PDB file of C-alpha atoms in Angstrom:
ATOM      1  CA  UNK A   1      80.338  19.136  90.381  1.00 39.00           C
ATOM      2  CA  UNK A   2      83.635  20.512  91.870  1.00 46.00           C
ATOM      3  CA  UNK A   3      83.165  24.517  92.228  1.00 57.00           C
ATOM      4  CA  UNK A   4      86.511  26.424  92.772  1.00 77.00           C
ATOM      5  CA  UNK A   5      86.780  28.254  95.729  1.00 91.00           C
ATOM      6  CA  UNK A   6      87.072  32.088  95.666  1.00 95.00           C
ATOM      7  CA  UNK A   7      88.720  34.261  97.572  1.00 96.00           C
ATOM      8  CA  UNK A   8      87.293  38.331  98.717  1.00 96.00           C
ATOM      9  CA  UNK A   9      88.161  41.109  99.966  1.00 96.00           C
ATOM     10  CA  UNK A  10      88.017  42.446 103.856  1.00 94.00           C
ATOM     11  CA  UNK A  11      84.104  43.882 104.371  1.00 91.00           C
ATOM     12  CA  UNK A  12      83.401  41.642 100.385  1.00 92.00           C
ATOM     13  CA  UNK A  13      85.162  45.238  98.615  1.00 93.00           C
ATOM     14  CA  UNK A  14      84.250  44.375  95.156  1.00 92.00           C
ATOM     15  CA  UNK A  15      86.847  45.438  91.999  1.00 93.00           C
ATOM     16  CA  UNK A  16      84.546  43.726  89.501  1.00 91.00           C
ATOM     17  CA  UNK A  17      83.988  46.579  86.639  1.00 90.00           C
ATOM     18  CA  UNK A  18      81.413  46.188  83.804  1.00 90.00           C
ATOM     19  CA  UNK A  19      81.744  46.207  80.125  1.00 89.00           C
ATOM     20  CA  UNK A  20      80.660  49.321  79.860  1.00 92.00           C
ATOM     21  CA  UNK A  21      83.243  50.567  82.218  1.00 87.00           C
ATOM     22  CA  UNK A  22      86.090  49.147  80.247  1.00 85.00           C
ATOM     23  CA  UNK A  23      84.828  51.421  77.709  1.00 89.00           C
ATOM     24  CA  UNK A  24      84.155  54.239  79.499  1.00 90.00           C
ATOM     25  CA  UNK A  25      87.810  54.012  80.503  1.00 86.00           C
ATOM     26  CA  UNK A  26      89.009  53.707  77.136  1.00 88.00           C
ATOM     27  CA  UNK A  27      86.887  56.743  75.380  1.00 84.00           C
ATOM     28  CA  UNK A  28      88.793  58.549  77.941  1.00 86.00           C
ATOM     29  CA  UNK A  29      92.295  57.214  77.699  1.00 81.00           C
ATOM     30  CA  UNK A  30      92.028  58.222  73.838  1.00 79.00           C
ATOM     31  CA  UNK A  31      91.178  61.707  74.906  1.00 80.00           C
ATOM     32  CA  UNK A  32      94.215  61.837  77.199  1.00 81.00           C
ATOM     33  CA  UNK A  33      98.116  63.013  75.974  1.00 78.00           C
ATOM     34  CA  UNK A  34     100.483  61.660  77.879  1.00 81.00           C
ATOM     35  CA  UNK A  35     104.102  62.019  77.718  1.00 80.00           C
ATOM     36  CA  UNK A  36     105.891  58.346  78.149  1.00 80.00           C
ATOM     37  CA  UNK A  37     108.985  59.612  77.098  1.00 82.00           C
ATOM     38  CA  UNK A  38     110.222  60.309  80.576  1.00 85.00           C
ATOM     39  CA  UNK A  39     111.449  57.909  82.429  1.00 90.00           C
ATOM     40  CA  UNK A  40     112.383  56.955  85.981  1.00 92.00           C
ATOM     41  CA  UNK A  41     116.452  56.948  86.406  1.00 94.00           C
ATOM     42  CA  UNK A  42     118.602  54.084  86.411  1.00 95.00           C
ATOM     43  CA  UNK A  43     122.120  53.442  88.411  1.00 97.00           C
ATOM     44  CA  UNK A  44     124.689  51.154  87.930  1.00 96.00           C
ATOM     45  CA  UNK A  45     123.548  47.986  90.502  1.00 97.00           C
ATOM     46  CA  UNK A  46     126.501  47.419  92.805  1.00 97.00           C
ATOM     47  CA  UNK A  47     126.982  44.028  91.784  1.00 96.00           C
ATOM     48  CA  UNK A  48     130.198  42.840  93.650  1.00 97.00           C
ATOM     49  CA  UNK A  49     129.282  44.175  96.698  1.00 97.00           C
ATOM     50  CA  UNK A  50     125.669  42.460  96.408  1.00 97.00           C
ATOM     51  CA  UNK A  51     127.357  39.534  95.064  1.00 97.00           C
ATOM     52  CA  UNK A  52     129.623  39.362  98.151  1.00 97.00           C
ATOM     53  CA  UNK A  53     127.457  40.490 101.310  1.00 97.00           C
ATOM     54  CA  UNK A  54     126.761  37.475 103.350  1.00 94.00           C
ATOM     55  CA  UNK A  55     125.570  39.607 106.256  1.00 94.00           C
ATOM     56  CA  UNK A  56     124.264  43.280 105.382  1.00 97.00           C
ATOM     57  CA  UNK A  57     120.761  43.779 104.962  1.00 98.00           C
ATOM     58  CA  UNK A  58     119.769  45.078 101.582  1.00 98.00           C
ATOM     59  CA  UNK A  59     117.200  46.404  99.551  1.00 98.00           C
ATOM     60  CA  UNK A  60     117.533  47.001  95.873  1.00 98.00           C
ATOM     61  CA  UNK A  61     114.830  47.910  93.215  1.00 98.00           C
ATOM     62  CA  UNK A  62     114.838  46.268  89.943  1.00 98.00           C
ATOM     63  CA  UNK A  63     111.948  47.756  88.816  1.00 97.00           C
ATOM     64  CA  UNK A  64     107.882  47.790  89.286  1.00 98.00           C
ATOM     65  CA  UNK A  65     107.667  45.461  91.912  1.00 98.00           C
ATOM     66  CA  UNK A  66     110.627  43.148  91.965  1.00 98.00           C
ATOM     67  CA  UNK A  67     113.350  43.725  94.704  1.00 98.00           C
ATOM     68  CA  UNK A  68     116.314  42.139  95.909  1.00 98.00           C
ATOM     69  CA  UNK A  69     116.189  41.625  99.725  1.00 98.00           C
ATOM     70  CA  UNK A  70     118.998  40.119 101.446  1.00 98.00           C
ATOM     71  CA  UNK A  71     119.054  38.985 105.070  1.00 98.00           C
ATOM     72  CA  UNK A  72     120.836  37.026 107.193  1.00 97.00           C
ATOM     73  CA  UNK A  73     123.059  36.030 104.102  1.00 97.00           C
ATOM     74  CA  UNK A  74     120.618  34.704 102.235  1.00 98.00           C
ATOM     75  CA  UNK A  75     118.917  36.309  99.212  1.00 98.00           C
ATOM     76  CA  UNK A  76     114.764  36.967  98.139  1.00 98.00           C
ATOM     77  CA  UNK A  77     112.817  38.156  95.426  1.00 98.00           C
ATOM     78  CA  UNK A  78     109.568  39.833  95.315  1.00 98.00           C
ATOM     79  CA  UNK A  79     107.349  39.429  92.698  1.00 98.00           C
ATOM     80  CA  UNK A  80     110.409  38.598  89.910  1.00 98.00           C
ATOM     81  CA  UNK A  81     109.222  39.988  86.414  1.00 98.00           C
ATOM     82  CA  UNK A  82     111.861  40.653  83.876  1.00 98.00           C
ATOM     83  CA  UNK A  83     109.866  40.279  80.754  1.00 97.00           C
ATOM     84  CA  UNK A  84     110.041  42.709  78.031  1.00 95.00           C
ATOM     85  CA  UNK A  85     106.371  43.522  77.564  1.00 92.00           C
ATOM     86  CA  UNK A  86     103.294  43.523  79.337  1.00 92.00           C
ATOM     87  CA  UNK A  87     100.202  42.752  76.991  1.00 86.00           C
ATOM     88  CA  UNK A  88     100.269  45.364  74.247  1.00 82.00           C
ATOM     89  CA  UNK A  89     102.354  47.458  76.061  1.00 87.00           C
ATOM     90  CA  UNK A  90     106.369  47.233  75.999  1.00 93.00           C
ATOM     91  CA  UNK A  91     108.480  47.924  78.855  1.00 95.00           C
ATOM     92  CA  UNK A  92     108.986  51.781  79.197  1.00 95.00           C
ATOM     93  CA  UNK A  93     112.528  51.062  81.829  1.00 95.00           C
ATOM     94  CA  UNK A  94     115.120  48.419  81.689  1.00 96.00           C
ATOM     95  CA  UNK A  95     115.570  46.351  84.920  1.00 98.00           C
ATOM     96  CA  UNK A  96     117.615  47.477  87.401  1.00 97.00           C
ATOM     97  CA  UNK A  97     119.885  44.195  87.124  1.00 97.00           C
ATOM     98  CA  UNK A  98     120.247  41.435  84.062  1.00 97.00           C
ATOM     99  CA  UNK A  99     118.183  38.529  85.701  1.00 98.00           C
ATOM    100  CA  UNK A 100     121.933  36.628  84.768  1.00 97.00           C
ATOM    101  CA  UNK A 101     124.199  38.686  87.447  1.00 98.00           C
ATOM    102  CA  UNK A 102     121.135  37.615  89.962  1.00 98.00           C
ATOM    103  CA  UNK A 103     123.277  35.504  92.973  1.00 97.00           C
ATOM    104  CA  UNK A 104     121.335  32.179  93.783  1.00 98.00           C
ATOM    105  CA  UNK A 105     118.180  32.981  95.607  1.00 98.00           C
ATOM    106  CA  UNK A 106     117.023  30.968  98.376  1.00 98.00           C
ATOM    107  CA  UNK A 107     113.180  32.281  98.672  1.00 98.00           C
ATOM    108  CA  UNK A 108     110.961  34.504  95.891  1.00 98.00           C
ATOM    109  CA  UNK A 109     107.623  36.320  97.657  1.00 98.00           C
ATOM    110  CA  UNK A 110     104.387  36.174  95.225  1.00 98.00           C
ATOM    111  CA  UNK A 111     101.974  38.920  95.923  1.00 98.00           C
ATOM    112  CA  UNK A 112      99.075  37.647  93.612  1.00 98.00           C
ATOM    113  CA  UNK A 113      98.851  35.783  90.596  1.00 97.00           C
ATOM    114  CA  UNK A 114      98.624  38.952  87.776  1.00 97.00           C
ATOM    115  CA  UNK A 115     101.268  38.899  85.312  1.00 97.00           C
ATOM    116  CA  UNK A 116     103.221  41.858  86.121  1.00 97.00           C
ATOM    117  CA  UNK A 117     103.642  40.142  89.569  1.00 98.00           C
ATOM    118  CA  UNK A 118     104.056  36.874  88.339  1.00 98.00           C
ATOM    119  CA  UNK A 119     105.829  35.586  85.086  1.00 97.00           C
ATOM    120  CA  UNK A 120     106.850  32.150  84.884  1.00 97.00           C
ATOM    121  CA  UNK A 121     109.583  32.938  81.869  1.00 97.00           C
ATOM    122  CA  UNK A 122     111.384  34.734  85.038  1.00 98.00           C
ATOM    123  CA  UNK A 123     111.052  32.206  87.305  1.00 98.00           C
ATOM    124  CA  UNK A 124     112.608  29.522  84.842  1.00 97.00           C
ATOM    125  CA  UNK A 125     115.741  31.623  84.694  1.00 97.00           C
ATOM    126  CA  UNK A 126     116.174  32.303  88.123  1.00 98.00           C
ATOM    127  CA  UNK A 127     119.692  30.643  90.108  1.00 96.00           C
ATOM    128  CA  UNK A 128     119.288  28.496  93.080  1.00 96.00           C
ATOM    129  CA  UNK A 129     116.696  26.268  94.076  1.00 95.00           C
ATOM    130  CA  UNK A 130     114.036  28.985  95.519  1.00 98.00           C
ATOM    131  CA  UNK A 131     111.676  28.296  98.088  1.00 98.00           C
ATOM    132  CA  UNK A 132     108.294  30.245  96.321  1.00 98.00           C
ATOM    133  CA  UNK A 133     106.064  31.881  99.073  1.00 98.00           C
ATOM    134  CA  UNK A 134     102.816  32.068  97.693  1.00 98.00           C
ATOM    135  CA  UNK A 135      99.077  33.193  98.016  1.00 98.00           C
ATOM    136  CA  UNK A 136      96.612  30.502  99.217  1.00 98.00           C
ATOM    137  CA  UNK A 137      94.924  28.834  95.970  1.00 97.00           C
ATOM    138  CA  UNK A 138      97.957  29.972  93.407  1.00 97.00           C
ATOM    139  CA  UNK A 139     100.585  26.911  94.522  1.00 97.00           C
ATOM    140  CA  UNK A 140      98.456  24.895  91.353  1.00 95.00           C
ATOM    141  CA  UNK A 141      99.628  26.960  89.083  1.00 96.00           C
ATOM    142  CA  UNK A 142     103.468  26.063  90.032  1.00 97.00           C
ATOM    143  CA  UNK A 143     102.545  22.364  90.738  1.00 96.00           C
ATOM    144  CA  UNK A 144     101.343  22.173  87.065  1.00 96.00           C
ATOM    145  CA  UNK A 145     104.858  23.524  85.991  1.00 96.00           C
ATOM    146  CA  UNK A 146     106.522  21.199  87.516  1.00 95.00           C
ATOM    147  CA  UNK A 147     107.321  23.281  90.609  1.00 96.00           C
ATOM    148  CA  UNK A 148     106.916  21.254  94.115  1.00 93.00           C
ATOM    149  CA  UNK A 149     109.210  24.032  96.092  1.00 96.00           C
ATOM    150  CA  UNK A 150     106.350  26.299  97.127  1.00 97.00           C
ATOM    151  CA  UNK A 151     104.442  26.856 100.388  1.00 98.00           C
ATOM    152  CA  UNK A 152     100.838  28.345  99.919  1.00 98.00           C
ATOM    153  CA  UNK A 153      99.882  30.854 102.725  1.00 98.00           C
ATOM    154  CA  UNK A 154      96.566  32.561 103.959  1.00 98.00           C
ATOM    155  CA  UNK A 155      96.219  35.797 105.553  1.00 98.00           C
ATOM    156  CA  UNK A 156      98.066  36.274 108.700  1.00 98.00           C
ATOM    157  CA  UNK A 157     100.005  32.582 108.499  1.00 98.00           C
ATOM    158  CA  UNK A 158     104.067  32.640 109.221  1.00 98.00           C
ATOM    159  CA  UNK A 159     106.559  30.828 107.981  1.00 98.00           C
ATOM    160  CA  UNK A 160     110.031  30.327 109.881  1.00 97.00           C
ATOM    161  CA  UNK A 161     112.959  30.459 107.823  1.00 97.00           C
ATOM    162  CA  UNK A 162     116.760  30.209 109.029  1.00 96.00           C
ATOM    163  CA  UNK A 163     116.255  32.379 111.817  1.00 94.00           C
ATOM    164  CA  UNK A 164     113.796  34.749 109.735  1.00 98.00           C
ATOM    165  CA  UNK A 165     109.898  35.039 109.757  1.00 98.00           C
ATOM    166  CA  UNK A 166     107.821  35.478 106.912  1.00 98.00           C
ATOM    167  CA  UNK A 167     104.199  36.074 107.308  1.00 98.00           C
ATOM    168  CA  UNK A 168     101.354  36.544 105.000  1.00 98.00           C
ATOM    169  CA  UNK A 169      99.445  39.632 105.424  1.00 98.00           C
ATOM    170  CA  UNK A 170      95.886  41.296 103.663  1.00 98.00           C
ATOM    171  CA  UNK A 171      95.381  43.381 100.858  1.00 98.00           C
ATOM    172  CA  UNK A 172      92.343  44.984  98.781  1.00 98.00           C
ATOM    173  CA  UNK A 173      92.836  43.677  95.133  1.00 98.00           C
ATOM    174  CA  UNK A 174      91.982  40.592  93.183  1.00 97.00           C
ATOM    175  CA  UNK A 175      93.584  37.983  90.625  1.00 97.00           C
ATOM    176  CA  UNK A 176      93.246  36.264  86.623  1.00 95.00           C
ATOM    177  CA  UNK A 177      95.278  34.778  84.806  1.00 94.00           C
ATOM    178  CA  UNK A 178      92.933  33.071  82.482  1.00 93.00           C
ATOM    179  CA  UNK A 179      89.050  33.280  81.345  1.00 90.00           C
ATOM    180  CA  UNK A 180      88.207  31.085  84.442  1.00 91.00           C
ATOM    181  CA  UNK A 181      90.176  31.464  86.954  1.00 93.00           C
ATOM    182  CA  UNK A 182      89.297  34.786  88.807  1.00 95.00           C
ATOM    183  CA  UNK A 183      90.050  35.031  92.160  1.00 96.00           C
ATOM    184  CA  UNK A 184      90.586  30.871  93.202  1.00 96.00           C
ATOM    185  CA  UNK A 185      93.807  32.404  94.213  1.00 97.00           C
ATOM    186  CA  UNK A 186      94.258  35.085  97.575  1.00 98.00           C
ATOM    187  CA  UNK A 187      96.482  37.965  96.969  1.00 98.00           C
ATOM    188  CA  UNK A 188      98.718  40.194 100.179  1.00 98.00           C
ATOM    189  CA  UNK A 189     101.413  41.506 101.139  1.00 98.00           C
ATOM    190  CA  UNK A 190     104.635  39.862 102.826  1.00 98.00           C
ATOM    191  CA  UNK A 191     106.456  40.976 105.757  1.00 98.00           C
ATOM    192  CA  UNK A 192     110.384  39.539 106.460  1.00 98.00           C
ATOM    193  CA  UNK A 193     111.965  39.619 110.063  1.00 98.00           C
ATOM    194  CA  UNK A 194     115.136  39.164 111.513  1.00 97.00           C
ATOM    195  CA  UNK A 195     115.575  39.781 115.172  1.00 94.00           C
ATOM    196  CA  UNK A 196     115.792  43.311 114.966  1.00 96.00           C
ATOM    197  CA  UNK A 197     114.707  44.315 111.139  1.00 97.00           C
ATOM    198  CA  UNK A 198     111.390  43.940 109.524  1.00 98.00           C
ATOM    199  CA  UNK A 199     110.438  44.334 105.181  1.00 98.00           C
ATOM    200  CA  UNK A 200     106.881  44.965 104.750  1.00 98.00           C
ATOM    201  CA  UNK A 201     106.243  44.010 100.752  1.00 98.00           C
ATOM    202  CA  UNK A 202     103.084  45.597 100.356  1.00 98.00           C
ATOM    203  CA  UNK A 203     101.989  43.704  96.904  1.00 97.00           C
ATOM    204  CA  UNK A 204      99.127  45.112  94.831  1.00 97.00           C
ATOM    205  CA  UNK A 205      96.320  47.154  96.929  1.00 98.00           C
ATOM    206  CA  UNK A 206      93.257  49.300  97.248  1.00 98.00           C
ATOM    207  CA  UNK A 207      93.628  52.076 100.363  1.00 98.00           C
ATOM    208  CA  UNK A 208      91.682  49.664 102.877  1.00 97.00           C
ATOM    209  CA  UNK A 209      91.053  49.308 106.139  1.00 94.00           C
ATOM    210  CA  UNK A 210      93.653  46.216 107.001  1.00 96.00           C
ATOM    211  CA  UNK A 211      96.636  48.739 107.303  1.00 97.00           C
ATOM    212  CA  UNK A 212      95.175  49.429 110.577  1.00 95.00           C
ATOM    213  CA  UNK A 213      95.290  45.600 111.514  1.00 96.00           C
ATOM    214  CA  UNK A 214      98.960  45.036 110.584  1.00 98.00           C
ATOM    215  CA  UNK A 215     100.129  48.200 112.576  1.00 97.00           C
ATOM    216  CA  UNK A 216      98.855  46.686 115.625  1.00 96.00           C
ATOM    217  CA  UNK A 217     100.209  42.986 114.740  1.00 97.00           C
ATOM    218  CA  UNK A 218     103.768  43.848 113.426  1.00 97.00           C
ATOM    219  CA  UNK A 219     106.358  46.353 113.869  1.00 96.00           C
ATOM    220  CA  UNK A 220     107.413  47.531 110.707  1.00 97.00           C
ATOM    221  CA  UNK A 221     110.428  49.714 109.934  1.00 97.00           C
ATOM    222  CA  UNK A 222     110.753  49.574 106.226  1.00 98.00           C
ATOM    223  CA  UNK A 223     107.504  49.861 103.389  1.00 98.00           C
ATOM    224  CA  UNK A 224     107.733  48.549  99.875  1.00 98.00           C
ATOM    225  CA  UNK A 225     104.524  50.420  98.963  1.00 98.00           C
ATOM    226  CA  UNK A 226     102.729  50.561  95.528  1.00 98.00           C
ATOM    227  CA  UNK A 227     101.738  54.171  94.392  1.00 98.00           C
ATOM    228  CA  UNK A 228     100.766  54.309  90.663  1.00 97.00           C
ATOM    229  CA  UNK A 229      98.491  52.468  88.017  1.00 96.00           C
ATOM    230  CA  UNK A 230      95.757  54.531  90.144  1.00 96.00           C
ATOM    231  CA  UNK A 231      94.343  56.467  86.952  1.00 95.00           C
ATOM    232  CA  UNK A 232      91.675  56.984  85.755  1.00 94.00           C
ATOM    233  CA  UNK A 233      90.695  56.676  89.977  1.00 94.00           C
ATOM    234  CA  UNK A 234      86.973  55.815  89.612  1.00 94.00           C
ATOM    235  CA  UNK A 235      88.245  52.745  87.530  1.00 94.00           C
ATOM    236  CA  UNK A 236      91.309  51.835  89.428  1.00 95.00           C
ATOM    237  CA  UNK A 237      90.518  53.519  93.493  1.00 95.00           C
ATOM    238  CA  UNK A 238      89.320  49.774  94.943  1.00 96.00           C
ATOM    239  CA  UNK A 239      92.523  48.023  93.101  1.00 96.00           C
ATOM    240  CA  UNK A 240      95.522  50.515  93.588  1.00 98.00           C
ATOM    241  CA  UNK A 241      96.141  53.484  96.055  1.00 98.00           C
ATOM    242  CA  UNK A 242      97.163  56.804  94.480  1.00 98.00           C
ATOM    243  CA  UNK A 243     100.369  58.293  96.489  1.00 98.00           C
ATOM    244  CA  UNK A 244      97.835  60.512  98.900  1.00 98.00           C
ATOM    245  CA  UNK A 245      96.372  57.469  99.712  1.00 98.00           C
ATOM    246  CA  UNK A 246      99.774  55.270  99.791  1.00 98.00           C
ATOM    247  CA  UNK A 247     101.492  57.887 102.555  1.00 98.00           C
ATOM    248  CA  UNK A 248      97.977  58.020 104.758  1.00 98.00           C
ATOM    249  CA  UNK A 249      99.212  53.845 104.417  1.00 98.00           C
ATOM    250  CA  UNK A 250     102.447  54.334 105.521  1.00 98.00           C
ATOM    251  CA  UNK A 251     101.429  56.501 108.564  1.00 98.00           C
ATOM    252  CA  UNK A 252      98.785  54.129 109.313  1.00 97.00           C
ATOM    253  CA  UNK A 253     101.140  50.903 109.585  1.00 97.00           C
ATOM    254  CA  UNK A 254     103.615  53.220 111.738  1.00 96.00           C
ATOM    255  CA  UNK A 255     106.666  52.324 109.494  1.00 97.00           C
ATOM    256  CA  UNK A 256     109.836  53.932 109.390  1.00 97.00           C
ATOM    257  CA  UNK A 257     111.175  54.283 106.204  1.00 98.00           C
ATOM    258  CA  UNK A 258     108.632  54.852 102.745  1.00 98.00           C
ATOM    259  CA  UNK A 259     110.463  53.178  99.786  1.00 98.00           C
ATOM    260  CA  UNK A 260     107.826  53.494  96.559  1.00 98.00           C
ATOM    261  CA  UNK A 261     107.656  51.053  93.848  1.00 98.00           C
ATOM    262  CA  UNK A 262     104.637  49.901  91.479  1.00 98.00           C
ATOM    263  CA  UNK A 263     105.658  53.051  88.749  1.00 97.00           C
ATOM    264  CA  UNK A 264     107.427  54.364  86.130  1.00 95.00           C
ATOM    265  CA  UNK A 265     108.108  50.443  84.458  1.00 96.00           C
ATOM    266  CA  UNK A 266     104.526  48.817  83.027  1.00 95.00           C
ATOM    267  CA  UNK A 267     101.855  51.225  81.491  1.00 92.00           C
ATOM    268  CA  UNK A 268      98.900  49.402  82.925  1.00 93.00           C
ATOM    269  CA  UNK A 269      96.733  52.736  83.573  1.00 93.00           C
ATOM    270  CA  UNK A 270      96.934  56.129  82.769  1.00 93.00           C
ATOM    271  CA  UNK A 271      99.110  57.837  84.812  1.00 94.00           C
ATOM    272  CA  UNK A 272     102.975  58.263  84.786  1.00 95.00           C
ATOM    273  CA  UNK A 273     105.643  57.418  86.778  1.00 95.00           C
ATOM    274  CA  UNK A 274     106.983  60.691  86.793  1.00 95.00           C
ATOM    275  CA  UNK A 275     103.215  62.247  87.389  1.00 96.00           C
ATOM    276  CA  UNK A 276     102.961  59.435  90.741  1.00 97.00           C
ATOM    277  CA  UNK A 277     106.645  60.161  92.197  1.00 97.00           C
ATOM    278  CA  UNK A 278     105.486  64.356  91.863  1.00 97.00           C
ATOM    279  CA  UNK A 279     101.973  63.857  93.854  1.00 98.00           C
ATOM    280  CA  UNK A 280     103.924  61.797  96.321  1.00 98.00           C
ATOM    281  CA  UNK A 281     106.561  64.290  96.747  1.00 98.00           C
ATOM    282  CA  UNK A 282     103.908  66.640  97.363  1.00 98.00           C
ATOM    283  CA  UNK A 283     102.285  65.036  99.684  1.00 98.00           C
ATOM    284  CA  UNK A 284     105.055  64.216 101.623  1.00 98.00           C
ATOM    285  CA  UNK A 285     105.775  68.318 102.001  1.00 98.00           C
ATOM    286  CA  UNK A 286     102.212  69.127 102.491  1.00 98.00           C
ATOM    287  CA  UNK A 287     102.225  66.572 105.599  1.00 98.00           C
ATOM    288  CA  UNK A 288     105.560  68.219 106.509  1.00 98.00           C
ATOM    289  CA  UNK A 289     107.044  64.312 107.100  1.00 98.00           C
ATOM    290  CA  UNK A 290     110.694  64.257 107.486  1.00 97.00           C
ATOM    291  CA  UNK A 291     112.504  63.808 104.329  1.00 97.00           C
ATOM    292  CA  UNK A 292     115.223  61.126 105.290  1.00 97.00           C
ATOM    293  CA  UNK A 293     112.282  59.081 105.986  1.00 98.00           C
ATOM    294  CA  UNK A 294     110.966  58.864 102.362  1.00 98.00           C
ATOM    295  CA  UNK A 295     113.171  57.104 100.132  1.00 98.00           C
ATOM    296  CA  UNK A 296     113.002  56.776  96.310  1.00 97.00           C
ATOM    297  CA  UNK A 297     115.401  54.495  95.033  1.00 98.00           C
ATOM    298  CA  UNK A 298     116.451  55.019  91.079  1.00 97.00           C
ATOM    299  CA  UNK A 299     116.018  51.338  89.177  1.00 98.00           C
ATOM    300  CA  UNK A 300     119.298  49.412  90.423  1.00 98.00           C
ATOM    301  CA  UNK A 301     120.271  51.510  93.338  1.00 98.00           C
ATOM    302  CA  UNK A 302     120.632  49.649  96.280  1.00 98.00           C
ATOM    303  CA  UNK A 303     119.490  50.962 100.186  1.00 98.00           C
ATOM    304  CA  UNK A 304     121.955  49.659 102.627  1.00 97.00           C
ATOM    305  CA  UNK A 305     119.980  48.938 106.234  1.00 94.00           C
TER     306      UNK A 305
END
């Protein structure tokens, strides 16, 4: 009998949570208030000068953790998720861009197979013929679409791309998208290169100890890093990093530049995104870290490199 293969964490870190601590969770999410009604600010996306760079590198947030990248002249997605609602919950913030003023893209970055990171309804309306960059173990579940324009990587593999490198790095977090299916697909991060710039896409993560690895592997000036869906943290602390735990990250991998992301767009746990950007803003002071290093980008503003 043919037994799916599935894929584990660095030291076997287990997120598996019982019955009983799904309902734990939810006695106290009832007892919770929490105020949805702010949310994170949106900018008009420079579209014609996106539209026409063929050389800049940019960076611009649509929202959770979907982001424009273009290098060299060519232009990427991360984790591309425009729908409108995620399970019960509807989107609290528009995307930074209509998914229709997206330029052709030449190469979309999967973090892991969950639906907030990876929606199908997206993909089918994206322009170009995209090369899709995927987890080891999730390529089945484009093949089955009809999708043969994907390469499958494992931790630490690189790709070469048109003068760029991608490479596959680790993460602390796990994958479903149906009853059966848990974990037969990896989950990580990505990191782009040119000759002289480097994108670390940090996907969907626990605080572990594989930051350390990739600082002394890659040199990384610019962090896409995930800070919220950390609460309640006895549920969520193997899965997600709160924002203490997301700039002790950033320090570790010796980056430049701290752009968040993973807030303020889904409500898949029980903290805000205006509650996550404040504790990371205070952390940032209490660590006395120089403030043109941290970077929050509003949904559609674009950071020129």
């Amino acid at each position: 009998m043919f037994r799916k293969h599935r894929y584990t964490n660095l030291d076997e870190v287990k997120t598996t949570k019982t019955f009983n601590d799904f309902r734990r969770w939810q006695k106290e999410r009832r007892q919770k208030k929490k105020d949805l009604s702010i949310h994170i600010e949106h900018v008009p996306v420079q579209l014609e000068e996106l539209h026409a760079n063929q050389s800049e590198t940019s960076i611009t947030w649509i929202g959770h953790s979907t982001f424009l990248i273009q290098m060299n002249g060519l232009n990427f997605l991360t984790d591309p998720v425009w729908a409108n609602r995620m399970g019960f919950q509807k989107r609290l913030t528009a995307p930074g861009m209509d998914i229709k003023d997206l330029p052709n893209i030449d190469c979309v970055f999967i973090s892991h197979g969950h639906y907030d990171h990876l929606d199908f309804h997206t993909i089918k309306q994206l322009k170009g013929n995209p090369i899709f960059y995927v987890p080891i173990g999730l390529g089945h579940a484009f093949s089955k679409r009809g999708y043969d324009h994907f390469i499958e990587g494992n931790w630490y593999n690189a790709f070469q791309y048109h003068g760029l490198t991608f490479s596959f790095v680790p993460a602390q977090h796990w994958t479903k998208r149906t009853l059966t299916d848990t974990n037969t697909s990896h989950w990580g991060g990505w990191i782009i290169e040119n000759e002289t710039q480097s994108i670390y896409f940090v996907g969907d993560t626990g605080y572990f100890k594989g930051f350390s690895d990739i600082a002394q592997k890659f040199s990384i000036q610019t962090v896409l890093m995930p800070i919220g869906a950390y609460e309640p943290e006895w549920f969520m602390k193997e899965s997600h990093m709160n924002p203490e735990e997301a700039v002790k990250a950033f320090l570790q991998v010796e980056a430049k530049t701290f752009i968040p992301m993973h807030y303020g767009t889904y409500h898949l746990a029980d903290d805000t995104g205006p509650e996550a950007l404040e504790r990371l803003k205070a952390e940032w002071e209490r660590l006395k870290l120089d403030d043109k290093d941290l970077l929050t980008l509003r949904i559609g503003e674009t950071y020129w490199l």
